[in-house]
Tab-separated table of C-alpha atoms in Angstrom:
chain	number	residue	atom	x	y	z
A	1	GLN	CA	-8.800	9.478	9.623
A	2	HIS	CA	-10.354	9.175	6.148
A	3	SER	CA	-8.241	6.311	4.780
A	4	SER	CA	-9.711	3.263	3.069
A	5	ARG	CA	-6.735	1.389	4.594
A	6	HIS	CA	-6.376	-0.301	1.196
A	7	SER	CA	-4.616	2.075	-1.242
A	8	GLU	CA	-4.081	5.810	-0.942
A	9	ALA	CA	-2.259	8.198	-3.287
A	10	VAL	CA	-1.001	11.750	-3.420
A	11	VAL	CA	0.197	13.822	-6.375
A	12	ALA	CA	2.648	16.557	-5.440
A	13	GLU	CA	5.997	18.074	-6.378
A	14	ASP	CA	7.103	19.007	-2.844
A	15	ALA	CA	9.310	16.174	-1.517
A	16	ALA	CA	8.422	16.987	2.097
A	17	VAL	CA	4.697	16.658	1.329
A	18	LEU	CA	5.280	13.315	-0.392
A	19	GLU	CA	7.371	11.897	2.458
A	20	ARG	CA	4.891	13.055	5.112
A	21	PHE	CA	2.017	11.427	3.219
A	22	LEU	CA	3.945	8.158	2.794
A	23	LYS	CA	4.861	8.104	6.475
A	24	GLU	CA	1.562	9.132	8.055
A	25	VAL	CA	-1.184	7.557	5.938
A	26	ASP	CA	-2.574	4.317	7.371
A	27	ALA	CA	-3.053	2.063	4.342
A	28	ALA	CA	-1.668	-1.232	3.067
A	29	THR	CA	-0.177	0.504	0.018
A	30	VAL	CA	0.639	4.195	-0.189
A	31	TYR	CA	1.534	5.869	-3.491
A	32	ALA	CA	3.395	9.076	-4.260
A	33	ASN	CA	2.802	10.270	-7.835
A	34	ALA	CA	1.593	6.885	-9.101
A	35	SER	CA	-1.766	5.247	-9.748
A	36	THR	CA	-3.440	3.088	-7.093
A	37	ALA	CA	-4.307	0.680	-9.919
A	38	PHE	CA	-0.908	-0.933	-9.242
A	39	THR	CA	-2.273	-2.475	-5.996
A	40	ASP	CA	-2.346	-6.009	-7.311
A	41	GLY	CA	-0.394	-9.142	-6.429
A	42	GLY	CA	0.646	-9.575	-10.054
A	43	GLN	CA	2.009	-6.034	-10.236
A	44	PHE	CA	4.055	-6.659	-7.070
A	45	GLY	CA	5.464	-9.904	-8.472
A	46	MET	CA	3.462	-12.141	-6.106
A	47	GLY	CA	1.125	-13.716	-8.637
A	48	ALA	CA	-2.641	-13.354	-8.659
A	49	GLU	CA	-4.331	-12.849	-5.326
A	50	ILE	CA	-7.804	-13.605	-4.073
A	51	GLY	CA	-8.038	-10.457	-1.961
A	52	ILE	CA	-6.018	-7.806	-0.178
A	53	SER	CA	-6.236	-7.596	3.587
A	54	THR	CA	-6.727	-4.149	5.072
A	55	GLN	CA	-6.499	-5.437	8.638
A	56	LYS	CA	-3.296	-5.107	10.620
A	57	LEU	CA	-3.795	-8.449	12.401
A	58	HIS	CA	-5.594	-11.221	10.573
A	59	ALA	CA	-4.087	-14.453	11.919
A	60	ARG	CA	-5.954	-16.897	14.144
A	61	GLY	CA	-4.682	-19.661	16.404
A	62	PRO	CA	-1.064	-19.949	17.580
A	63	MET	CA	1.012	-17.009	16.402
A	64	ALA	CA	4.705	-16.264	16.127
A	65	LEU	CA	6.614	-13.363	14.575
A	66	PRO	CA	5.549	-14.046	10.946
A	67	GLU	CA	1.860	-13.916	11.922
A	68	LEU	CA	2.367	-10.680	13.855
A	69	THR	CA	4.249	-8.890	11.074
A	70	SER	CA	2.374	-6.130	9.272
A	71	TYR	CA	3.564	-4.629	5.997
A	72	LYS	CA	3.090	-1.213	4.466
A	73	TRP	CA	4.071	-0.870	0.803
A	74	LEU	CA	5.463	2.541	-0.214
A	75	VAL	CA	5.384	3.218	-3.958
A	76	ARG	CA	7.118	6.263	-5.442
A	77	GLY	CA	6.421	7.167	-9.042
A	78	GLN	CA	6.549	9.950	-11.592
A	79	GLY	CA	2.975	9.865	-12.836
A	80	GLN	CA	2.820	6.219	-13.927
A	81	VAL	CA	-0.536	4.647	-14.698
A	82	ARG	CA	-1.319	0.992	-15.269
A	83	GLU	CA	-2.197	-0.241	-18.740
A	84	ASN	CA	-4.657	-3.106	-19.130
């Protein structure tokens, strides 16, 4: 309901709370005990990106399975932050 649909994070020790958050939050990247500063193509090993789509369907024209596929990145950490 209050998601940016870009990156969301939770800090908790309870594993059930973490798993529920990861499962239920509607965002492109969801973090458990890690910084949202990792939401970057370079950090994910994809190289630099121009932007990050927050839409679930962004293709135009003829579409097949690849264009209809939507990804949700789940990131589990132990308090990591990103250094510049």
